[in-house]
PDB file of C-alpha atoms in Angstrom:
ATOM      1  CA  UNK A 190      -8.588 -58.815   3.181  1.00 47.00           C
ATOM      2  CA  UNK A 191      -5.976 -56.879   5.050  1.00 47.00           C
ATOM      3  CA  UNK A 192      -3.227 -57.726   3.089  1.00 48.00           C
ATOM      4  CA  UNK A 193      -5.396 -56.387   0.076  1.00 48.00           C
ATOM      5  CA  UNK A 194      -5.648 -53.427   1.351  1.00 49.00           C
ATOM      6  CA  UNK A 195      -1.777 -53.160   2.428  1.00 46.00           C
ATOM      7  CA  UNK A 196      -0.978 -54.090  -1.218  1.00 44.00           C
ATOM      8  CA  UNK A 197      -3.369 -51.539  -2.455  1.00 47.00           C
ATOM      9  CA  UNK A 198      -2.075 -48.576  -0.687  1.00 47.00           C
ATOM     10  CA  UNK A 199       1.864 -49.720  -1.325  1.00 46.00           C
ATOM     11  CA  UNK A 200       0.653 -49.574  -5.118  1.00 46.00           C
ATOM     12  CA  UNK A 201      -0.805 -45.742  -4.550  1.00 46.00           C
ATOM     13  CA  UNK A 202       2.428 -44.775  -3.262  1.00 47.00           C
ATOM     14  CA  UNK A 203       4.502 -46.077  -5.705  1.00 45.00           C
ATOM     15  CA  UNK A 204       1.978 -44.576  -8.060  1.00 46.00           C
ATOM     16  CA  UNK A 205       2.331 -41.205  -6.899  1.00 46.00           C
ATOM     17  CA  UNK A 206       6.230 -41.649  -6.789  1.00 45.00           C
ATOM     18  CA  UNK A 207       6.479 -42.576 -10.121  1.00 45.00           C
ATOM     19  CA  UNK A 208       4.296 -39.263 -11.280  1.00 46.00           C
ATOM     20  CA  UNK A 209       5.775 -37.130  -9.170  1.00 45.00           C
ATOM     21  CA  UNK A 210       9.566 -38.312 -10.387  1.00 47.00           C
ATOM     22  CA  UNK A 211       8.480 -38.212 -14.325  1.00 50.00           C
ATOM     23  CA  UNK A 212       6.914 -34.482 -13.804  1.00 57.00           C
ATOM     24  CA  UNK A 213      10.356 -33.410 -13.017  1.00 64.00           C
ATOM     25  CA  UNK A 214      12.987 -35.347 -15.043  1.00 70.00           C
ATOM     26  CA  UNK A 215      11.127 -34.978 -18.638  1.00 80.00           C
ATOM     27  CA  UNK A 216      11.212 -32.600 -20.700  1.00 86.00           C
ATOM     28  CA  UNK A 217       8.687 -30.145 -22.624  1.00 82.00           C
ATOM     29  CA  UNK A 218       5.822 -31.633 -20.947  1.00 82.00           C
ATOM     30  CA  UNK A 219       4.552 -28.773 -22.775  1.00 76.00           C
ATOM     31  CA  UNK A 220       5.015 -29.377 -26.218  1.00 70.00           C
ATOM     32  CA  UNK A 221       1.228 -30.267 -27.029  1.00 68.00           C
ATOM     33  CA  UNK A 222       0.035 -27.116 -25.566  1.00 66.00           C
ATOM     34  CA  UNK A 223       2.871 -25.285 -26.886  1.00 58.00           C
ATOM     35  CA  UNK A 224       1.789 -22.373 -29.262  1.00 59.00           C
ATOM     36  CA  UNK A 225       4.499 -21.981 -31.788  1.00 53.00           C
ATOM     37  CA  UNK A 226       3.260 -18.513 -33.220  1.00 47.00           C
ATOM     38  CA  UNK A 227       4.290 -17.143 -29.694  1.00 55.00           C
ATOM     39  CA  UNK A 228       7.872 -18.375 -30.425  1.00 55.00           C
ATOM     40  CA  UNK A 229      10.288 -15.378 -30.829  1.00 53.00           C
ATOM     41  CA  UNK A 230      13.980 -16.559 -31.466  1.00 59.00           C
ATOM     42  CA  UNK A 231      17.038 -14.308 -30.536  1.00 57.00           C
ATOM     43  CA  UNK A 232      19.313 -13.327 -33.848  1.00 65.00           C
ATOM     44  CA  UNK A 233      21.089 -17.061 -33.672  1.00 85.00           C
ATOM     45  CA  UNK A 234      24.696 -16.176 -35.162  1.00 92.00           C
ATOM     46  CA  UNK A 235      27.400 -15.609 -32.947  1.00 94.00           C
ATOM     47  CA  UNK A 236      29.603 -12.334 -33.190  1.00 94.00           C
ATOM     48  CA  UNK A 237      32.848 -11.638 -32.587  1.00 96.00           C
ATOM     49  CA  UNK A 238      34.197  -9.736 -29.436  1.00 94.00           C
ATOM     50  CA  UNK A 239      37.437  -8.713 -28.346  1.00 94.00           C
ATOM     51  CA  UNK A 240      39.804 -11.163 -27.470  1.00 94.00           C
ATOM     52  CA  UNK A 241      38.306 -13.511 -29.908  1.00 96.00           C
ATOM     53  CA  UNK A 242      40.644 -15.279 -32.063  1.00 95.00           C
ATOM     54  CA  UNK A 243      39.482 -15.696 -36.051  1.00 96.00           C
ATOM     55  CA  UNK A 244      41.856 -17.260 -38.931  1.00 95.00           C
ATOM     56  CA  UNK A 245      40.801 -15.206 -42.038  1.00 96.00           C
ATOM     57  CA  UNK A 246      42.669 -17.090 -45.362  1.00 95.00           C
ATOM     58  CA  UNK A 247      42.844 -15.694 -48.630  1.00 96.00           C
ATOM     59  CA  UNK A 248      43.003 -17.530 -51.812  1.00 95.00           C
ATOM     60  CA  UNK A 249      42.814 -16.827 -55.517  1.00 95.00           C
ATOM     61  CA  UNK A 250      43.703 -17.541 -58.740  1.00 93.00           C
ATOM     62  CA  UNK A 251      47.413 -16.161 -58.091  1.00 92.00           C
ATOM     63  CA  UNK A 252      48.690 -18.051 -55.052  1.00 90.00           C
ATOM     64  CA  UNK A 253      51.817 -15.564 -55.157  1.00 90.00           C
ATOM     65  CA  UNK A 254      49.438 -12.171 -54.641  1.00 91.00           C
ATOM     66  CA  UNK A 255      47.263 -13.645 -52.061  1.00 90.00           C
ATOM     67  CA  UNK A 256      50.714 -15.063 -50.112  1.00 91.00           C
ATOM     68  CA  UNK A 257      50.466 -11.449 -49.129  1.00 92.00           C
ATOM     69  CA  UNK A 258      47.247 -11.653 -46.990  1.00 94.00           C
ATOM     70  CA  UNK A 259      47.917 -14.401 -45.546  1.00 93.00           C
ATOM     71  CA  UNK A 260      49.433 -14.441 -42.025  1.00 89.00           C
ATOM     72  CA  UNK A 261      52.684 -17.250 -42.019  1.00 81.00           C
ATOM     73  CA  UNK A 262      52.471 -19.932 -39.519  1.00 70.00           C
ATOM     74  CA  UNK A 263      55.186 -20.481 -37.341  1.00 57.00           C
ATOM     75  CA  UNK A 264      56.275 -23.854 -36.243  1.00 55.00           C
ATOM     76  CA  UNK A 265      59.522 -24.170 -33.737  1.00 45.00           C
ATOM     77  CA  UNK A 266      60.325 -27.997 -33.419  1.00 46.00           C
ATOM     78  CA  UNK A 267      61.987 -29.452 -30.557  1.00 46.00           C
ATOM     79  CA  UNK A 268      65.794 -28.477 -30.932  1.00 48.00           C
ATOM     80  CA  UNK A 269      64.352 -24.662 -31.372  1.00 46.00           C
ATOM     81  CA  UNK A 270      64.587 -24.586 -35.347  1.00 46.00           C
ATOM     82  CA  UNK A 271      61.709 -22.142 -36.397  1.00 42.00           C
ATOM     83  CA  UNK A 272      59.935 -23.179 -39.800  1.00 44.00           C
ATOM     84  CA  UNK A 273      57.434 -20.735 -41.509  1.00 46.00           C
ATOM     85  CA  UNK A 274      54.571 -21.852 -44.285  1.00 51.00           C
ATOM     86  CA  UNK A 275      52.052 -19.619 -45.670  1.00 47.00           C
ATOM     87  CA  UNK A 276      48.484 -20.052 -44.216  1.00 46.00           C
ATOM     88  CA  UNK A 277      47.166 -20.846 -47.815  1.00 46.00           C
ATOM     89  CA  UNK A 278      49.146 -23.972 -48.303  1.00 43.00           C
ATOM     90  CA  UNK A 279      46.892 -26.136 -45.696  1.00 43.00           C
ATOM     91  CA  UNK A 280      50.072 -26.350 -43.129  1.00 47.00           C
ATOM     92  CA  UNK A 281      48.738 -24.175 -40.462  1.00 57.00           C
ATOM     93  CA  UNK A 282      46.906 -20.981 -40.051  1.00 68.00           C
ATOM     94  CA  UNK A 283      48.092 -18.322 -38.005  1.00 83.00           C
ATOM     95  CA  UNK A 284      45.017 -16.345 -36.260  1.00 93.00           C
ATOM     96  CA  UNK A 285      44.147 -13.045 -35.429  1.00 96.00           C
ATOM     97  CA  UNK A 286      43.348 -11.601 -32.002  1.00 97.00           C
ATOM     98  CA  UNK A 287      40.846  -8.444 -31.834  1.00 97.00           C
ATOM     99  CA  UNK A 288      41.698  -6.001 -29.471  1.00 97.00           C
ATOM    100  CA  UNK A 289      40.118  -4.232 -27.135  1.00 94.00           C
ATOM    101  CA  UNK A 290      39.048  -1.391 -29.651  1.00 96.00           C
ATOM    102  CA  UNK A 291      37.349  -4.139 -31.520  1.00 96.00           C
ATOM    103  CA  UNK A 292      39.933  -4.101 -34.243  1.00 98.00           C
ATOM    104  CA  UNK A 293      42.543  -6.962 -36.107  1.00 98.00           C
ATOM    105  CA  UNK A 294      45.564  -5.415 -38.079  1.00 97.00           C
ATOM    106  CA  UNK A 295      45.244  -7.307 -41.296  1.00 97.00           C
ATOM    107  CA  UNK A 296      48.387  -7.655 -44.253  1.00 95.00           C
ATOM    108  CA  UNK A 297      48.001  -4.495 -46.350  1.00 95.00           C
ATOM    109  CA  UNK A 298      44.446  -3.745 -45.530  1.00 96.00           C
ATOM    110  CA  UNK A 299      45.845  -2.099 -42.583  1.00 96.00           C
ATOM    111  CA  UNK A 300      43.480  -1.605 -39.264  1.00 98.00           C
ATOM    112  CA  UNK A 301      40.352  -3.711 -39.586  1.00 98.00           C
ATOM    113  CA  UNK A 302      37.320  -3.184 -37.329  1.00 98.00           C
ATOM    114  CA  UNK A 303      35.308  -6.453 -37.140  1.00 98.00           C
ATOM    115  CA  UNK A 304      34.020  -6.980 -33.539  1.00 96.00           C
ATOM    116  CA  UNK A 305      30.208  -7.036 -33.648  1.00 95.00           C
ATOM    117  CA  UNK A 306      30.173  -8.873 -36.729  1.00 96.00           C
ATOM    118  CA  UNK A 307      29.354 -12.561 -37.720  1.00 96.00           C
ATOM    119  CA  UNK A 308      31.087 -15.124 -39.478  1.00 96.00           C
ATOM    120  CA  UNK A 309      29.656 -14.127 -43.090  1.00 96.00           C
ATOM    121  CA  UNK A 310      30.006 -10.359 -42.150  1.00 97.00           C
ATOM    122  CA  UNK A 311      33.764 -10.888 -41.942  1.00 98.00           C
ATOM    123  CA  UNK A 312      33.916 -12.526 -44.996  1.00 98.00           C
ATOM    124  CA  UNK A 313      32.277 -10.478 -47.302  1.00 98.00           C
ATOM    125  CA  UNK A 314      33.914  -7.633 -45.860  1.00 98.00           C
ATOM    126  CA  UNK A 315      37.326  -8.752 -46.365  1.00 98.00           C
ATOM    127  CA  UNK A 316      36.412  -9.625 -50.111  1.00 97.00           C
ATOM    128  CA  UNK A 317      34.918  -6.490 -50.510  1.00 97.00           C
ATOM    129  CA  UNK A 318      37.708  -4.534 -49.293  1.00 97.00           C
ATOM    130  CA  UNK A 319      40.194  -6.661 -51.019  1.00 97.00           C
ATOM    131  CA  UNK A 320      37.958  -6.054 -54.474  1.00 97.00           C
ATOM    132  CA  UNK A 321      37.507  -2.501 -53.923  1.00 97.00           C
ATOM    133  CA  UNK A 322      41.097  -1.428 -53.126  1.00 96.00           C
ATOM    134  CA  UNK A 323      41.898  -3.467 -56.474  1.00 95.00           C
ATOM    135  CA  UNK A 324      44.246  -5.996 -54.761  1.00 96.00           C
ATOM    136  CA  UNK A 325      42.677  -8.944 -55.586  1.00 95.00           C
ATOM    137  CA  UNK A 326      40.434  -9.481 -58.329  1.00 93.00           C
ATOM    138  CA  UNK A 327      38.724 -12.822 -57.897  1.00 94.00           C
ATOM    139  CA  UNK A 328      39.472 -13.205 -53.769  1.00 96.00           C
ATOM    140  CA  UNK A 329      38.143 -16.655 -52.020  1.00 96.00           C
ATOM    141  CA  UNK A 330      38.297 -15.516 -48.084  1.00 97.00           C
ATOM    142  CA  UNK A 331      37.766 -18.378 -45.630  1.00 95.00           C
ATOM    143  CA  UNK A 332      36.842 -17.423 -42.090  1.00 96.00           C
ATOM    144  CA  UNK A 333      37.130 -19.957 -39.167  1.00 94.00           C
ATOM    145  CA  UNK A 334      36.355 -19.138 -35.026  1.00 94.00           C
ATOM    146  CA  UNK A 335      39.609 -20.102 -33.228  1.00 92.00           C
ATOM    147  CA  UNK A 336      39.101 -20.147 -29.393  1.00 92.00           C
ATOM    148  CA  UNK A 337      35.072 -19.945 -28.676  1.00 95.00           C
ATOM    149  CA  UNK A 338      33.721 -21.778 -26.145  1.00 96.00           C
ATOM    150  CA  UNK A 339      31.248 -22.518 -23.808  1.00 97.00           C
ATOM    151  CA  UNK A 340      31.736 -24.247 -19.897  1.00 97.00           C
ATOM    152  CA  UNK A 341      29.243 -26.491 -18.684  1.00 97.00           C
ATOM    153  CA  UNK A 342      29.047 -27.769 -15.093  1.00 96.00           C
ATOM    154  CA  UNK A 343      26.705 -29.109 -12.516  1.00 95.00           C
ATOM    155  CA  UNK A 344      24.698 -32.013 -12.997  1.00 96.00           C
ATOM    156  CA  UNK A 345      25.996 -32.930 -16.404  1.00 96.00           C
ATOM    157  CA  UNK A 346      27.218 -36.234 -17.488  1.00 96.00           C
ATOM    158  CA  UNK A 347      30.803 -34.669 -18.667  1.00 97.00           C
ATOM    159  CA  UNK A 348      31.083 -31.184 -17.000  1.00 96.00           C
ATOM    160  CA  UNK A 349      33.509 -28.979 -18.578  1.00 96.00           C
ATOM    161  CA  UNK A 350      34.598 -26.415 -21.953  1.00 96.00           C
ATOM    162  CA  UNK A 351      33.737 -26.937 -25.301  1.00 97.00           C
ATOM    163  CA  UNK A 352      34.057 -25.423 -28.042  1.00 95.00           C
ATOM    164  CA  UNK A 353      32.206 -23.531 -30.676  1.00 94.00           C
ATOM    165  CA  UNK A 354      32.655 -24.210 -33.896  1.00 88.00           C
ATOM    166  CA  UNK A 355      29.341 -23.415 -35.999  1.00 91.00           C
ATOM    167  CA  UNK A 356      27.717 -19.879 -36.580  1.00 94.00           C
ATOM    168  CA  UNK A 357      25.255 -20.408 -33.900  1.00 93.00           C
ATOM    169  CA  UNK A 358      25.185 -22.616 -30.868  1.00 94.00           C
ATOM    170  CA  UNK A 359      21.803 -23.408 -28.888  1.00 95.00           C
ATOM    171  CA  UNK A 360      21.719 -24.623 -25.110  1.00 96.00           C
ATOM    172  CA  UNK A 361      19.600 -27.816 -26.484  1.00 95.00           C
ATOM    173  CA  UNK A 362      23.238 -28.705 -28.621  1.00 96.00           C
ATOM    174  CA  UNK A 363      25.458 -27.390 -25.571  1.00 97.00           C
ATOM    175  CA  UNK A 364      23.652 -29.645 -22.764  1.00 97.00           C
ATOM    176  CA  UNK A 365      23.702 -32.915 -25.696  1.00 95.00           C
ATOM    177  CA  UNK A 366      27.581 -32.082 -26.426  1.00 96.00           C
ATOM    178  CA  UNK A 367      27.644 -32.659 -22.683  1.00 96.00           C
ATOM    179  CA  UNK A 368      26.351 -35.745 -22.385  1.00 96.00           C
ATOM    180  CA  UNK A 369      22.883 -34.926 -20.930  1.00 95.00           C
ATOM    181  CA  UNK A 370      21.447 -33.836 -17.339  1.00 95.00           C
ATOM    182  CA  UNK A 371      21.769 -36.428 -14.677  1.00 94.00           C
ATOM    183  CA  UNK A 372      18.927 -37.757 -13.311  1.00 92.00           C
ATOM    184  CA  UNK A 373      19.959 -35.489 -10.118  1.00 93.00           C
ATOM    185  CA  UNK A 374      19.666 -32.654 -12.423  1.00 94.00           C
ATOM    186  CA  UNK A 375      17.282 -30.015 -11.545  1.00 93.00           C
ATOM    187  CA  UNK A 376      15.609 -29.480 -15.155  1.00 94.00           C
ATOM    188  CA  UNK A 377      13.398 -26.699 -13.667  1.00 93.00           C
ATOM    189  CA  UNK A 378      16.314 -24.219 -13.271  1.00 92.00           C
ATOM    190  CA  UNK A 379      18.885 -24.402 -15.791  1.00 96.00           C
ATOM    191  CA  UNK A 380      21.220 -21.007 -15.377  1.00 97.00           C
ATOM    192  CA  UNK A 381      23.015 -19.409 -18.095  1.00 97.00           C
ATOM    193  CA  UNK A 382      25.893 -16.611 -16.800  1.00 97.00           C
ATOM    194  CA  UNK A 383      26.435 -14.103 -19.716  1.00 96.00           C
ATOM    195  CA  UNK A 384      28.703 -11.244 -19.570  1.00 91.00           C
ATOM    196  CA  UNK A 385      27.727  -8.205 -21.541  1.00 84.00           C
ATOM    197  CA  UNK A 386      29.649  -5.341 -23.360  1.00 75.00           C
ATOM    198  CA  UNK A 387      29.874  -3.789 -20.415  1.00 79.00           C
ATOM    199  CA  UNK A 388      31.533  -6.673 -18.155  1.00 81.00           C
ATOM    200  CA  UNK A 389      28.484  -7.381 -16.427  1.00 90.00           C
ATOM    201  CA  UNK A 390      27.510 -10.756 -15.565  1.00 93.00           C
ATOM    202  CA  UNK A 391      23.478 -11.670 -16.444  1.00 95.00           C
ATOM    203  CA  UNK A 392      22.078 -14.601 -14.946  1.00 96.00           C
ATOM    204  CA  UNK A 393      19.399 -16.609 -16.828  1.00 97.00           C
ATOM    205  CA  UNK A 394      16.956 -19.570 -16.112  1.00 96.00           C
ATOM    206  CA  UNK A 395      15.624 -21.505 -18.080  1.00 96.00           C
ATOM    207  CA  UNK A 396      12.997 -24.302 -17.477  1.00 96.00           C
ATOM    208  CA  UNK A 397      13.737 -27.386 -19.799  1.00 94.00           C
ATOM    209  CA  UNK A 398      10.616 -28.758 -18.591  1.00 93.00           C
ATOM    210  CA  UNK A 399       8.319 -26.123 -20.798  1.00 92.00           C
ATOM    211  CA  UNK A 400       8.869 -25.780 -24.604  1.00 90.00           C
ATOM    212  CA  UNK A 401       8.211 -22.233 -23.918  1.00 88.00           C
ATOM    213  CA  UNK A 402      10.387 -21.367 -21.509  1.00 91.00           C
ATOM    214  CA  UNK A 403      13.639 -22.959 -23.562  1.00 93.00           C
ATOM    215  CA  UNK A 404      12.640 -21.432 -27.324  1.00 90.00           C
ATOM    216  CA  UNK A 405      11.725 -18.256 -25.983  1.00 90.00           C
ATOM    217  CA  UNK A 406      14.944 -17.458 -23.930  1.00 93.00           C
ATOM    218  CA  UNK A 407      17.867 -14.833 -24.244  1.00 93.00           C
ATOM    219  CA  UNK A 408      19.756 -17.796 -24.206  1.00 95.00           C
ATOM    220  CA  UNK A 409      18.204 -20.480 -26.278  1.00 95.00           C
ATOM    221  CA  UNK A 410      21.547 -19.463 -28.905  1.00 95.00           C
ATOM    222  CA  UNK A 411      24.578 -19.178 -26.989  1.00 96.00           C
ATOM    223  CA  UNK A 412      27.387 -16.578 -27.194  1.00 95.00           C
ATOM    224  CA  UNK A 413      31.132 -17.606 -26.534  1.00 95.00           C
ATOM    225  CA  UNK A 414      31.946 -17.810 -22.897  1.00 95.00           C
ATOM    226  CA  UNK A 415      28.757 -18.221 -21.649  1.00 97.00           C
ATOM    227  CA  UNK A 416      28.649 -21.005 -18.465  1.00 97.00           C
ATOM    228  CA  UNK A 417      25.768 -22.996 -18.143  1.00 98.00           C
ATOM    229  CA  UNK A 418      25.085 -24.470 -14.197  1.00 97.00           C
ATOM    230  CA  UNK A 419      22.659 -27.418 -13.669  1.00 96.00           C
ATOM    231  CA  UNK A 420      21.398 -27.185 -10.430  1.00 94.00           C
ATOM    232  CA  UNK A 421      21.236 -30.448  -7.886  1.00 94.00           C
ATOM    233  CA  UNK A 422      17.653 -31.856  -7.034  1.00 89.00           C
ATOM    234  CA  UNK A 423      17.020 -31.594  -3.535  1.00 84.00           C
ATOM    235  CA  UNK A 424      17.693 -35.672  -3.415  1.00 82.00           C
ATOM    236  CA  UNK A 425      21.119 -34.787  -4.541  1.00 71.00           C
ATOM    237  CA  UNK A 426      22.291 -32.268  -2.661  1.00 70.00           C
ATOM    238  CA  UNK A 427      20.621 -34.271   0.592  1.00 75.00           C
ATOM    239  CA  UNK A 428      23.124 -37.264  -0.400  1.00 73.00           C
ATOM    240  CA  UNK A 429      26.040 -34.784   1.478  1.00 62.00           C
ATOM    241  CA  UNK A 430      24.245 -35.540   5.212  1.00 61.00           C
ATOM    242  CA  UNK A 431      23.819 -39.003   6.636  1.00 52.00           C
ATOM    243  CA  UNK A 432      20.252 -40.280   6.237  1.00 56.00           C
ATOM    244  CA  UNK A 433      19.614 -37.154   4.047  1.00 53.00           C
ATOM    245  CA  UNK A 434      17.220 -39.017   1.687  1.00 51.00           C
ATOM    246  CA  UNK A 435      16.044 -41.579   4.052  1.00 49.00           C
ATOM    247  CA  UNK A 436      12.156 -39.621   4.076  1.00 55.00           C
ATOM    248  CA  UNK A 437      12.084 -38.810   0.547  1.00 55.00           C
ATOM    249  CA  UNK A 438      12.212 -43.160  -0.491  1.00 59.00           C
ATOM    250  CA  UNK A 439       9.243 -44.938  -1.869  1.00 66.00           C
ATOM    251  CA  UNK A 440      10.391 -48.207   0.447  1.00 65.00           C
ATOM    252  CA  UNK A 441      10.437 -45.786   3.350  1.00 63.00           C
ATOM    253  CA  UNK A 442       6.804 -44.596   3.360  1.00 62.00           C
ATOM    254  CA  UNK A 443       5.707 -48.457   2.295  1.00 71.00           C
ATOM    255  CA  UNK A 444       7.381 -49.109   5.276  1.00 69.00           C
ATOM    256  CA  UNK A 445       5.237 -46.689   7.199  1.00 69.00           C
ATOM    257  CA  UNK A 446       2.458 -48.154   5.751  1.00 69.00           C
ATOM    258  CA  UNK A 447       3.048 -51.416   6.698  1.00 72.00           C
ATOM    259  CA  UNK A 448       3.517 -50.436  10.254  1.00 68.00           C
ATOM    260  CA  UNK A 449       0.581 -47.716  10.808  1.00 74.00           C
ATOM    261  CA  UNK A 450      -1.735 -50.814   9.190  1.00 73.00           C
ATOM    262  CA  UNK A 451      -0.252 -53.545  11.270  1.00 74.00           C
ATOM    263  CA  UNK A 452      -0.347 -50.832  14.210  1.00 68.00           C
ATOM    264  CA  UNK A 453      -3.726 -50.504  13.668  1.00 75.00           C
ATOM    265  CA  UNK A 454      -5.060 -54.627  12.934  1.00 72.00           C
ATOM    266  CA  UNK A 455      -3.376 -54.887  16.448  1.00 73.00           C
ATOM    267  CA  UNK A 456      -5.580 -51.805  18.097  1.00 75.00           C
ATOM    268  CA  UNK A 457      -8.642 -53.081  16.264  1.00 71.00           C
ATOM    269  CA  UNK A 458      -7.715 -57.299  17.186  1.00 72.00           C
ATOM    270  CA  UNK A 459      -7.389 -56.026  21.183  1.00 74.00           C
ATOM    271  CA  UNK A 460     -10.332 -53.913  21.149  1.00 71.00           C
ATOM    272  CA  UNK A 461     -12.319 -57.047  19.745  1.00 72.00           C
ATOM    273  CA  UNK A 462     -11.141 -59.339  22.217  1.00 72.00           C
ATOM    274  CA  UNK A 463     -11.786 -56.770  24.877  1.00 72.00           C
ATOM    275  CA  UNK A 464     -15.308 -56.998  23.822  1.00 72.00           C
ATOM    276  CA  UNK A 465     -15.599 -60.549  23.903  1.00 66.00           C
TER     277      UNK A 465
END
């Protein structure tokens, strides 16, 4: 009978170990509750900054007119020999870097301000232009991100920069491009670190645990440069100290158990006898 009852409350412990471990490692426990007309997504495409490196390629009918929009690229081989192509022949592409008055200094267009804009923005801009000034009369423009990323760190499977090479990047693709949380990943308090026009840095959380919480941030797209920090669990950050996580394992309070019951079956044998 006493071991029933020793095997009973082990079971309740592990019980309540297990629920208490799955409330915090999955995530939108919300999703059934979720109401998706509450769901507000940010403007998803990513624009361009300064310091943000584009390749912009013009082609056409007349490879020989639209040579003349097309940066060269520039190869220099080991013994220092310097070869040039033309972006449009599919040997290179030379990019552009926007300054810090948000402009690029494009072949024969002249000064070109694009920061603020997306990836289709800058396209049909460049046509336009290009159509307008009656340079090119059929123009195919082809506009590619060069040096976007993102940084990841923390509690990720493989911590580190990637890049960005769609119109829109969300922190659901960023974390899975990354491998996943740990398990020692604290999915209640995701950060995001954003810098704004203004150089200041914003600090987001996000709770991966709620569908609400993810969909609905600032941050659910990404912008380039944005660092994303995955907080330890307490488990993890008490595996720096000796014995850290000695209090916090299932075998440890089972443990307890079995001593506090055989502790007491002793009291309760002695005070029987005593009686005797």
């Amino acid at each position: 009978m006493k071991n029933h009852k020793f095997y009973l409350l082990a079971l309740v412990c592990l019980l309540f170990a297990s629920c208490a471990t799955n409330k915090k490692i999955s995530y939108f426990q919300d999703a059934q509750n979720a109401d998706s007309a509450k769901i507000a997504l940010p403007s998803p495409e990513i624009r361009l900054r300064t310091e943000d490196k584009v390749s912009i390629v013009v082609n056409s009918q007349d490879p020989d007119l639209t040579a003349m929009f097309n940066l060269p690229y520039i190869t220099r081989s080991v013994g220092g020999n310097i070869s040039t192509n033309m972006s449009g022949s599919g040997h290179g592409v030379s990019c552009y870097t926007i300054d810090q008055e948000g402009n690029i200094d494009f072949p024969v267009l002249g000064s070109l301000h694009i920061a603020g804009m997306t990836r289709n923005e800058l396209t049909n801009y460049v046509k336009n232009e290009l159509i307008s000034r009656n340079l090119v009369k059929d123009p195919v423009v082809t506009v590619e991100f060069a040096n976007l990323q993102y940084s990841i760190f923390g509690e990720v499977r493989a911590p580190g920069q990637y890049n960005i090479n769609s119109d829109k990047m969300t922190l659901l693709e960023a974390i899975s491009k990354a491998g996943d949380l740990t398990i020692n990943g604290k999915r209640q308090n995701v950060m995001v670190l954003r810098a704004d026009s203004l150089g200041n840095v914003l600090t987001y959380t996000v709770n991966m645990t709620s569908v609400d919480s993810v969909v609905n941030s600032p941050v659910y797209y990404l912008c380039q440069n944005d660092m994303i920090y995955v907080e330890p669990t307490k488990k993890r950050a008490r595996e720096s100290t000796a014995n850290g996580n000695v209090f916090a394992s299932p075998s440890f309070w089972i443990s307890t158990a079995s001593a506090i019951t055989t502790l007491i079956s002793t009291i309760l044998l002695i005070q029987q006898r005593a009686r005797q």
